[in-house]
Coordinates of C-alpha atoms in Angstrom, one line a residue:
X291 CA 0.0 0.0 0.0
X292 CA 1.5 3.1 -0.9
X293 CA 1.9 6.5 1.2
X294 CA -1.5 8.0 -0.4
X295 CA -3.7 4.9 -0.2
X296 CA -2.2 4.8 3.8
X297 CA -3.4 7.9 4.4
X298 CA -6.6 7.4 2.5
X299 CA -7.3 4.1 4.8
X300 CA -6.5 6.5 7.9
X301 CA -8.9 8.9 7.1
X302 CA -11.4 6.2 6.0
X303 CA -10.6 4.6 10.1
X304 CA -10.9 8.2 11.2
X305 CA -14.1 9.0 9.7
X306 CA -15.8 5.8 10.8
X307 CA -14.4 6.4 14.3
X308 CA -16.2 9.6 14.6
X309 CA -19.4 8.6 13.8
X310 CA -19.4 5.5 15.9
X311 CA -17.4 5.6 19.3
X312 CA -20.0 5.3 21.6
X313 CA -20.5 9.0 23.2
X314 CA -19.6 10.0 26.6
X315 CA -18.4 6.3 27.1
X316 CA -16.3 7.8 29.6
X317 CA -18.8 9.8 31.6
X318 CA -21.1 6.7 31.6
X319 CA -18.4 4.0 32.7
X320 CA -17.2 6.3 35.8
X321 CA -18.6 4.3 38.5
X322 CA -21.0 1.9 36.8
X323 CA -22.2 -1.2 37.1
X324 CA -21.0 -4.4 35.5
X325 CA -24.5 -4.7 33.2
X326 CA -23.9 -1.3 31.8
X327 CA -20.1 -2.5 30.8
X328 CA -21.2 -5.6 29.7
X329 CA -23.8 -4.0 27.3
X330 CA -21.4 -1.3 26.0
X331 CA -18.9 -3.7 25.5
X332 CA -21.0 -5.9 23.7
X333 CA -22.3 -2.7 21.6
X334 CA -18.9 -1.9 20.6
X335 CA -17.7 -5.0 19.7
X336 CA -20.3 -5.6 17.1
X337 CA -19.7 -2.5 15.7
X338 CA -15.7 -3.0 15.2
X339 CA -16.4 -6.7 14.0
X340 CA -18.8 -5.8 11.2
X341 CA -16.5 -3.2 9.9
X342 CA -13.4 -5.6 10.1
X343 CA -11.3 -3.4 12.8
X344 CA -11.5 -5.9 15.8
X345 CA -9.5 -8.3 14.1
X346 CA -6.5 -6.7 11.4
X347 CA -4.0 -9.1 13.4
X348 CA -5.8 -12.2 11.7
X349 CA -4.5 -14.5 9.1
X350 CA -6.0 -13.2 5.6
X351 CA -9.0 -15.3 5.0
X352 CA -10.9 -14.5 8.5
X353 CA -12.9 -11.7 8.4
X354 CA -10.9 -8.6 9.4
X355 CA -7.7 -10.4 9.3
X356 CA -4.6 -10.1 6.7
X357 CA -4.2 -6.8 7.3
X358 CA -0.2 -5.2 6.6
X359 CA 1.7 -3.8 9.5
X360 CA 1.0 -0.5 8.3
X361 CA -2.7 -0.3 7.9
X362 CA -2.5 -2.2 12.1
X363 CA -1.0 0.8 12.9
X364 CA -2.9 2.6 12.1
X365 CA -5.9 1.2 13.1
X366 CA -4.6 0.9 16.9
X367 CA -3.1 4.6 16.2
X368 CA -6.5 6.0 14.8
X369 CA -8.5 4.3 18.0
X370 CA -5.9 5.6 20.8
X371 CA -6.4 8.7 19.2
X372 CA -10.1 8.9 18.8
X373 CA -10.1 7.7 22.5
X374 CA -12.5 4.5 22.0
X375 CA -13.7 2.4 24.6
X376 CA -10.7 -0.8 25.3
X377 CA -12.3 -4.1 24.0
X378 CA -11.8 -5.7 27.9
X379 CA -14.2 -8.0 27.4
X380 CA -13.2 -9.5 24.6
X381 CA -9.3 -9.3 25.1
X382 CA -8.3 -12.9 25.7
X383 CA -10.9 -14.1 22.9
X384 CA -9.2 -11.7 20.0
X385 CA -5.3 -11.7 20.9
X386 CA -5.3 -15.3 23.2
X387 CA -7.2 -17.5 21.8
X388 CA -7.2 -16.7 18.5
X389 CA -3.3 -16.6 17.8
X390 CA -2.9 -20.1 20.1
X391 CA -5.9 -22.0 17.7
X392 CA -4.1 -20.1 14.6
X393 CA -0.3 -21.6 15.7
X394 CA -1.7 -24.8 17.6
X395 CA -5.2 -25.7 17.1
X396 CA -6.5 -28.6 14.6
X397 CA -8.1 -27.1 11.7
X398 CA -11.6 -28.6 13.1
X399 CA -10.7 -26.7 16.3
X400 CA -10.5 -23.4 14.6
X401 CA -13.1 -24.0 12.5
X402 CA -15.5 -24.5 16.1
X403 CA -14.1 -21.7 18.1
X404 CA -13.2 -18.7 15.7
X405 CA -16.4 -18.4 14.5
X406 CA -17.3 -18.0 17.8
X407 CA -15.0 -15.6 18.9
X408 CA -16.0 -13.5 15.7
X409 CA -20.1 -13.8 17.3
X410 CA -19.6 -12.8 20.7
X411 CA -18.1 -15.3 22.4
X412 CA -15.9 -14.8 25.2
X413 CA -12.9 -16.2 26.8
X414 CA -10.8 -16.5 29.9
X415 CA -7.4 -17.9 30.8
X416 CA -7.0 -20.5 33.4
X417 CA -3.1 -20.2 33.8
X418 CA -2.6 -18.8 37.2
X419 CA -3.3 -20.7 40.7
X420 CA -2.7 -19.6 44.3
X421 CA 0.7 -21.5 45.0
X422 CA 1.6 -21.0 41.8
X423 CA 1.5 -17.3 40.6
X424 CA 3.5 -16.5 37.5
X425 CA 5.2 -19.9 38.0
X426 CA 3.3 -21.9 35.7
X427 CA 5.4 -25.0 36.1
X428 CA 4.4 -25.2 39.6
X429 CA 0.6 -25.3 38.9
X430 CA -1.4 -28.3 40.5
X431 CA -4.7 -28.1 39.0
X432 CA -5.0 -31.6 37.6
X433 CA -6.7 -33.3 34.7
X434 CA -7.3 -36.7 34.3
X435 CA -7.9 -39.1 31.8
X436 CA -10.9 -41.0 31.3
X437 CA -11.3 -42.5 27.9
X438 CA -11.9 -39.7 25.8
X439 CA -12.3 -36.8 29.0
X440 CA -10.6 -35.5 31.5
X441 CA -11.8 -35.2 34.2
X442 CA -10.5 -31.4 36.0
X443 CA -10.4 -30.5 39.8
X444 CA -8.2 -27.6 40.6
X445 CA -8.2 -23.9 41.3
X446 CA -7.3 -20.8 39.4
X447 CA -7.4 -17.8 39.7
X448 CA -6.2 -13.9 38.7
X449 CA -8.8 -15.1 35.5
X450 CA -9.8 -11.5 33.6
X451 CA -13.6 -11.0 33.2
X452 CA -14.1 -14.7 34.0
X453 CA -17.2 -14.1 35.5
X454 CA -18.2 -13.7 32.1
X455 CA -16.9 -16.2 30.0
X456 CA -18.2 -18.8 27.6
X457 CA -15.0 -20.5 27.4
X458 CA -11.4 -21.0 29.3
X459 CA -7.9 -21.5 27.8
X460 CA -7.1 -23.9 30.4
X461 CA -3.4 -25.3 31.2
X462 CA -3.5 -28.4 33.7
X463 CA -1.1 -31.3 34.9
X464 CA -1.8 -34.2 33.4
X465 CA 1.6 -36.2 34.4
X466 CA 3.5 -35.4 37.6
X467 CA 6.6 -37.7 37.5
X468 CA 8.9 -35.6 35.5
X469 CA 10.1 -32.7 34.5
X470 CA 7.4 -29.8 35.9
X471 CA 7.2 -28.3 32.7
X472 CA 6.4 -32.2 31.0
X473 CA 3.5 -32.4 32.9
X474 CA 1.4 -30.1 31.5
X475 CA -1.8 -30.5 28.8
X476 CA -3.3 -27.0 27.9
X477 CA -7.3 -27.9 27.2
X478 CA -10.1 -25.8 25.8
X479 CA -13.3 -25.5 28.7
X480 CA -16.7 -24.8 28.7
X481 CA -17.3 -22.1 31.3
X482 CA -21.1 -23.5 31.4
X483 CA -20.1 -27.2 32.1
X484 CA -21.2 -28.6 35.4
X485 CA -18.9 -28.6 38.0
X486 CA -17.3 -24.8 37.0
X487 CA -17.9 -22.0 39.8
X488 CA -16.4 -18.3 39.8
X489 CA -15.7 -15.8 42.2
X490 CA -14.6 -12.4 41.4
X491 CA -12.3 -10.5 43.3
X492 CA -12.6 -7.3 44.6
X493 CA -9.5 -5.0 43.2
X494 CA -8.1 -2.0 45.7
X495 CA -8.9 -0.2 42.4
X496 CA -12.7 -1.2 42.8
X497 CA -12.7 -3.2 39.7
X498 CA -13.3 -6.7 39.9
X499 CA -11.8 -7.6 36.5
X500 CA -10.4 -10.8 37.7
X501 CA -12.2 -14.0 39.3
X502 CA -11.4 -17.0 40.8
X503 CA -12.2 -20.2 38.8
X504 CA -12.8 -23.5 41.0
X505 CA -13.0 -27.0 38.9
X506 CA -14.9 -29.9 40.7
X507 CA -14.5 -32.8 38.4
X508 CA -15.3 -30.7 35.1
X509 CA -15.3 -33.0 31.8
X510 CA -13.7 -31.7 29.0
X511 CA -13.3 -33.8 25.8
X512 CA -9.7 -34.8 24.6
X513 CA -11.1 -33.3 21.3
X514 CA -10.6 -29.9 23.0
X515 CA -6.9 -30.7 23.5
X516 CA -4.5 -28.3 21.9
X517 CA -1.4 -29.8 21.0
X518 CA -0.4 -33.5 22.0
X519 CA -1.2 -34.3 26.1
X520 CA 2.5 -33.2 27.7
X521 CA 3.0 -30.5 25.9
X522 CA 1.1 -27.9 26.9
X523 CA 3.9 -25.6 28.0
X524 CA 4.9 -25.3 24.6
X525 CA 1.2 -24.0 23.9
X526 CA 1.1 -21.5 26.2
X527 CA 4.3 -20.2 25.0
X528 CA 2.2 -19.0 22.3
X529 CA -0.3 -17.7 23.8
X530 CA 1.5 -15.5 26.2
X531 CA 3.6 -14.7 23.6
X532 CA 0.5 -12.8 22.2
X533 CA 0.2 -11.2 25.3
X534 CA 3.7 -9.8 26.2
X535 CA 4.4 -8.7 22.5
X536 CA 0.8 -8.4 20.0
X537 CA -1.4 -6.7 22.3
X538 CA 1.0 -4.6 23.5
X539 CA 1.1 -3.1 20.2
X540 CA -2.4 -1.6 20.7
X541 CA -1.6 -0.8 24.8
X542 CA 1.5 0.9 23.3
X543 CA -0.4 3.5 20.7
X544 CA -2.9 3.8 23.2
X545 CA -0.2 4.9 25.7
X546 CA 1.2 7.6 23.1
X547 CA -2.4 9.2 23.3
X548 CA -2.4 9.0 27.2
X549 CA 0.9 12.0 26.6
X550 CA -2.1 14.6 25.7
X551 CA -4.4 13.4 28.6
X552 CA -1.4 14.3 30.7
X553 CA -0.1 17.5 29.0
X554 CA -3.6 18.8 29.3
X555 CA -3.3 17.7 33.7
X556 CA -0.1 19.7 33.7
X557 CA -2.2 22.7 31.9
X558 CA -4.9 22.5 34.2
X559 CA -2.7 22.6 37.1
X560 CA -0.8 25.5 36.5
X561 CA 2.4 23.2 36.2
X562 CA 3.4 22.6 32.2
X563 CA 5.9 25.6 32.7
X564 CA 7.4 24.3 36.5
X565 CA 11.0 23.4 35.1
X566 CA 10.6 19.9 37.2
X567 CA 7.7 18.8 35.6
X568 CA 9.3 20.1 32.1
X569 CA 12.0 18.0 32.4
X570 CA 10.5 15.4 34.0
X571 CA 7.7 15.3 30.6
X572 CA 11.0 15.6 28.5
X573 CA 11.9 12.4 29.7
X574 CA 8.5 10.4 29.8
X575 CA 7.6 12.0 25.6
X576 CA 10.7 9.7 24.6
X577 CA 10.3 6.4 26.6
X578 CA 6.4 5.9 25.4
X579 CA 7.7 6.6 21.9
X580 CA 10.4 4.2 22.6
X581 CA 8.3 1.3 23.8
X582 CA 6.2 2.1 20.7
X583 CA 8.7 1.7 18.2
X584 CA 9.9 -1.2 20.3
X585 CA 6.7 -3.0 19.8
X586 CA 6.3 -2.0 16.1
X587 CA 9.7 -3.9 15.9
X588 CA 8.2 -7.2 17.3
X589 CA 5.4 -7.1 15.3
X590 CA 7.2 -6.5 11.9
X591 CA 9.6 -9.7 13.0
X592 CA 6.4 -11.7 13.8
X593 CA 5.0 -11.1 10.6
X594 CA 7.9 -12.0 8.9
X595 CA 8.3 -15.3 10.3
X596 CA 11.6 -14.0 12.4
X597 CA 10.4 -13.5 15.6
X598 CA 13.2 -15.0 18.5
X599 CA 12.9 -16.4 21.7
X600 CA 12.6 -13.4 24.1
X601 CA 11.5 -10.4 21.9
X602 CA 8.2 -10.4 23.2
X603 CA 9.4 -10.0 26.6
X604 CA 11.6 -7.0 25.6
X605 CA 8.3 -5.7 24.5
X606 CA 6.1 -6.4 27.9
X607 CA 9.1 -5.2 30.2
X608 CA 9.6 -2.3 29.0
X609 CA 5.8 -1.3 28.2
X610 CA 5.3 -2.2 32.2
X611 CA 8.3 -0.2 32.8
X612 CA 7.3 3.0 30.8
X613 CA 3.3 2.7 31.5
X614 CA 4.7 3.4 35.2
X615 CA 6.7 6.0 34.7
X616 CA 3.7 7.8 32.6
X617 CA 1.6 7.7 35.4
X618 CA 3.5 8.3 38.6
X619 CA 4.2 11.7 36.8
X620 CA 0.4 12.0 36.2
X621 CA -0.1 11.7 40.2
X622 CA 2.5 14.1 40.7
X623 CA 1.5 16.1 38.3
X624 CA -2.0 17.2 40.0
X625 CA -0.1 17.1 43.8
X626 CA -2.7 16.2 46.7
X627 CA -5.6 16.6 44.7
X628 CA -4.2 13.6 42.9
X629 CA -4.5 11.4 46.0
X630 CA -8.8 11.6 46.4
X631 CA -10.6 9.4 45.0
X632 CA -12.4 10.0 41.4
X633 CA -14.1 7.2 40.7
X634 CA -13.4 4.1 38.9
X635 CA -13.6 3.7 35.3
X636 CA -14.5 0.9 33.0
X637 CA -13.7 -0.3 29.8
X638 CA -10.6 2.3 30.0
X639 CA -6.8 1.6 29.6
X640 CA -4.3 1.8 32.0
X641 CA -3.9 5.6 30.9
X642 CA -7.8 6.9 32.2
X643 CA -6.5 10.3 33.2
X644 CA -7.5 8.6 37.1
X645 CA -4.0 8.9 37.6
X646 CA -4.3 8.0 41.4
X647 CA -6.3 4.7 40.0
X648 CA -3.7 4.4 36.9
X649 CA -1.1 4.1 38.9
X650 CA -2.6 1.1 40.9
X651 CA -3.4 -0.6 37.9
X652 CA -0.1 -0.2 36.4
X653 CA 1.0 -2.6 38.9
X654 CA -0.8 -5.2 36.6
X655 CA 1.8 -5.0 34.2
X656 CA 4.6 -6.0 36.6
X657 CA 2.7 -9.8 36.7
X658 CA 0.4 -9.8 33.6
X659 CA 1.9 -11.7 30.4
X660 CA 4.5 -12.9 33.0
X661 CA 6.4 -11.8 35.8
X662 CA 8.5 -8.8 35.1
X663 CA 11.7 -11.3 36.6
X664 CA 10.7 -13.9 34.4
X665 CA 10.9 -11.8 31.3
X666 CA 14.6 -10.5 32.4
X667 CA 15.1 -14.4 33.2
X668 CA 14.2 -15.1 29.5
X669 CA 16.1 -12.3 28.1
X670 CA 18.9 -13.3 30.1
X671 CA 19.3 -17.3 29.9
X672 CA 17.4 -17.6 26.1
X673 CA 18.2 -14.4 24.2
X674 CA 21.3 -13.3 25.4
X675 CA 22.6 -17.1 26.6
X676 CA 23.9 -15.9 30.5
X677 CA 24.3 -18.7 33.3
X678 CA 20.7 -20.0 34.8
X679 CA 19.3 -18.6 37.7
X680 CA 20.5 -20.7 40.7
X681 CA 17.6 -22.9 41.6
X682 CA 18.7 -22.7 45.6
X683 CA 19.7 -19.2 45.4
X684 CA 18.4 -16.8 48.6
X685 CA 18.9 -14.5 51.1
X686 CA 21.2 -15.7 54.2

């Protein structure tokens, strides 16, 4: 696509923004009830589905899908911009699920689950447990075989919008003799199957994006098995790869457009000409467009077919890193006032302009997509081939 035709398709994304972003979306999320997210959510997927924005990270040949580098960015660029509502909801069914059932799925599994995903459907991720954390070699949750089920009993938990979802991406222990990581089967669930019960957890924030998920001898059919039984850790590999590297090309756009939300805090208290919080901006500007080009760099290796072990992680460190940085200076930025509470908003980013709130949430990022120690652990022992981590090391 040349230059012109880019910037035709941008005005074309522009134009259909404008008359479609759901107005005052903001006004009407500060504070409200999970219904009334549910129903914008719902709204505003449908809208970016039909028109074939919800999914330009596809293969070509799904609706939506095969779109270039360029015209992503600038889909991602035009919505950050236009300040749309964050498909929450729908985040693990679009970047998760999809790109595992595209890398690892059977061709009868993505025939059964993407046309779901493309209706409505939404997913979870069952990676997480109590005693496990971010440690997903250590998780317990079990699945047994039984002919052709398995039979699950576990807990997880740390599951976004789970309360809500139709199906789980589910990674359980099907083999406990060896090596922890050998162990592991990554199954698809049905949130509605008997034995499945969800808590949701109450956030400091006030949110209550994540639940709990408790299994009680769930059945799940060894036709929803991705990958061969044993090898789920290579599975999930590509799914959080999606996490710490794809969708952290739309959270990093998004990001960029959180720089005016902040300019315009610093205007409105009196402080965009204080030299500290000049210099301190100076320094923020150059990071966020950093951690954008950083991620535009992932995604052009990805679509290439040259994408390395540990460049997604380069991509979700330094996001988490900069995303915190962006909004510490937004709390300091409005002084006292920046402490009260403002109400919490839904279906926001981690950029809402609640900087008090936006800084809470930016702890997510230390732990979402992986640990932030794990990813310098990858970086470290995979990409840049250092020593392992000693397994005893600690304190004396």
């Amino acid at each position: 696509m040349s230059e012109t035709q880019l910037e035709q398709f941008r005005q074309e994304v522009r134009g259909w923004l404008g008359d479609n972003i759901p107005q005052g979306w903001r006004a009407a999320m500060t504070n409200a009830e999970q219904p009334a997210f549910v129903e914008l959510q719902q709204a505003w997927f449908k809208k970016l589905v039909e028109q074939g924005y919800a999914t330009p990270h596809w293969p070509e040949g799904w609706h939506g899908g095969g779109r270039s580098l360029a015209e992503q960015k600038v889909i991602f660029e035009e919505v950050a911009r236009a300040d749309a509502p964050r498909l929450i909801l729908y985040f693990v069914a679009l970047y998760h699920a999809a790109c595992t059932l595209f890398e690892c799925g059977s061709q009868a599994q993505k025939d059964k689950y993407l046309p779901g995903i493309l209706n409505g459907e939404i997913w979870c991720q069952g990676f997480s447990e109590p005693n496990a954390g971010s440690d997903l070699a250590s998780l317990k949750t079990r699945a047994e075989r039984r002919g052709d089920k398995y039979i699950i009993n576990g807990q997880k938990t740390w599951s976004t919008m789970a309360q809500y979802a139709d199906r789980c991406l589910l990674l359980a222990r099907t083999d406990g003799s060896g090596p922890p990581q050998a162990g592991l089967t990554y199954l698809l669930l049905d949130m509605k199957a008997k034995g499945v019960s969800v808590r949701p957890i109450d956030q400091i924030t006030g949110d209550d994006e994540f639940a709990e998920i408790f299994f009680d001898d769930v059945e799940v059919s060894v036709e929803d098995r991705v990958g061969e039984e044993g090898n789920g850790w290579a599975v999930a590999q590509a799914t959080l790869a999606s996490e710490r590297g794809l969708t952290l090309v739309e959270l990093t756009q998004r990001m960029r457009g959180g720089l005016s939300m902040l300019v315009e805090t610093l205007k409105s208290q009196g402080r965009l000409d204080d030299p500290h919080m000049r210099q301190q901006l100076g320094q923020v500007i150059p990071q966020v467009n950093a951690a954008c080009a950083v991620a535009d760099r992932y995604l052009q290796k990805r679509i290439s077919d040259q994408e390395q072990v540990g460049d997604a992680s380069i991509v979700k460190l330094y996001y988490a890193q900069v995303l915190r940085e962006l909004v510490r200076l937004g709390v300091q930025s409005e002084g006292l006032a920046g402490q009260y509470h403002g109400g919490f908003m839904r279906g926001a980013t981690q950029e809402t302009g609640n900087w008090a709130l936006d800084f809470m949430n930016s702890y997510n990022w230390s732990i979402a997509g992986g640990s932030n120690e794990v990813q310098r652990n990858i970086i470290a022992e995979r990409m840049l081939g250092m020593p392992r981590e000693p397994k005893q090391w600690q304190l004396s």
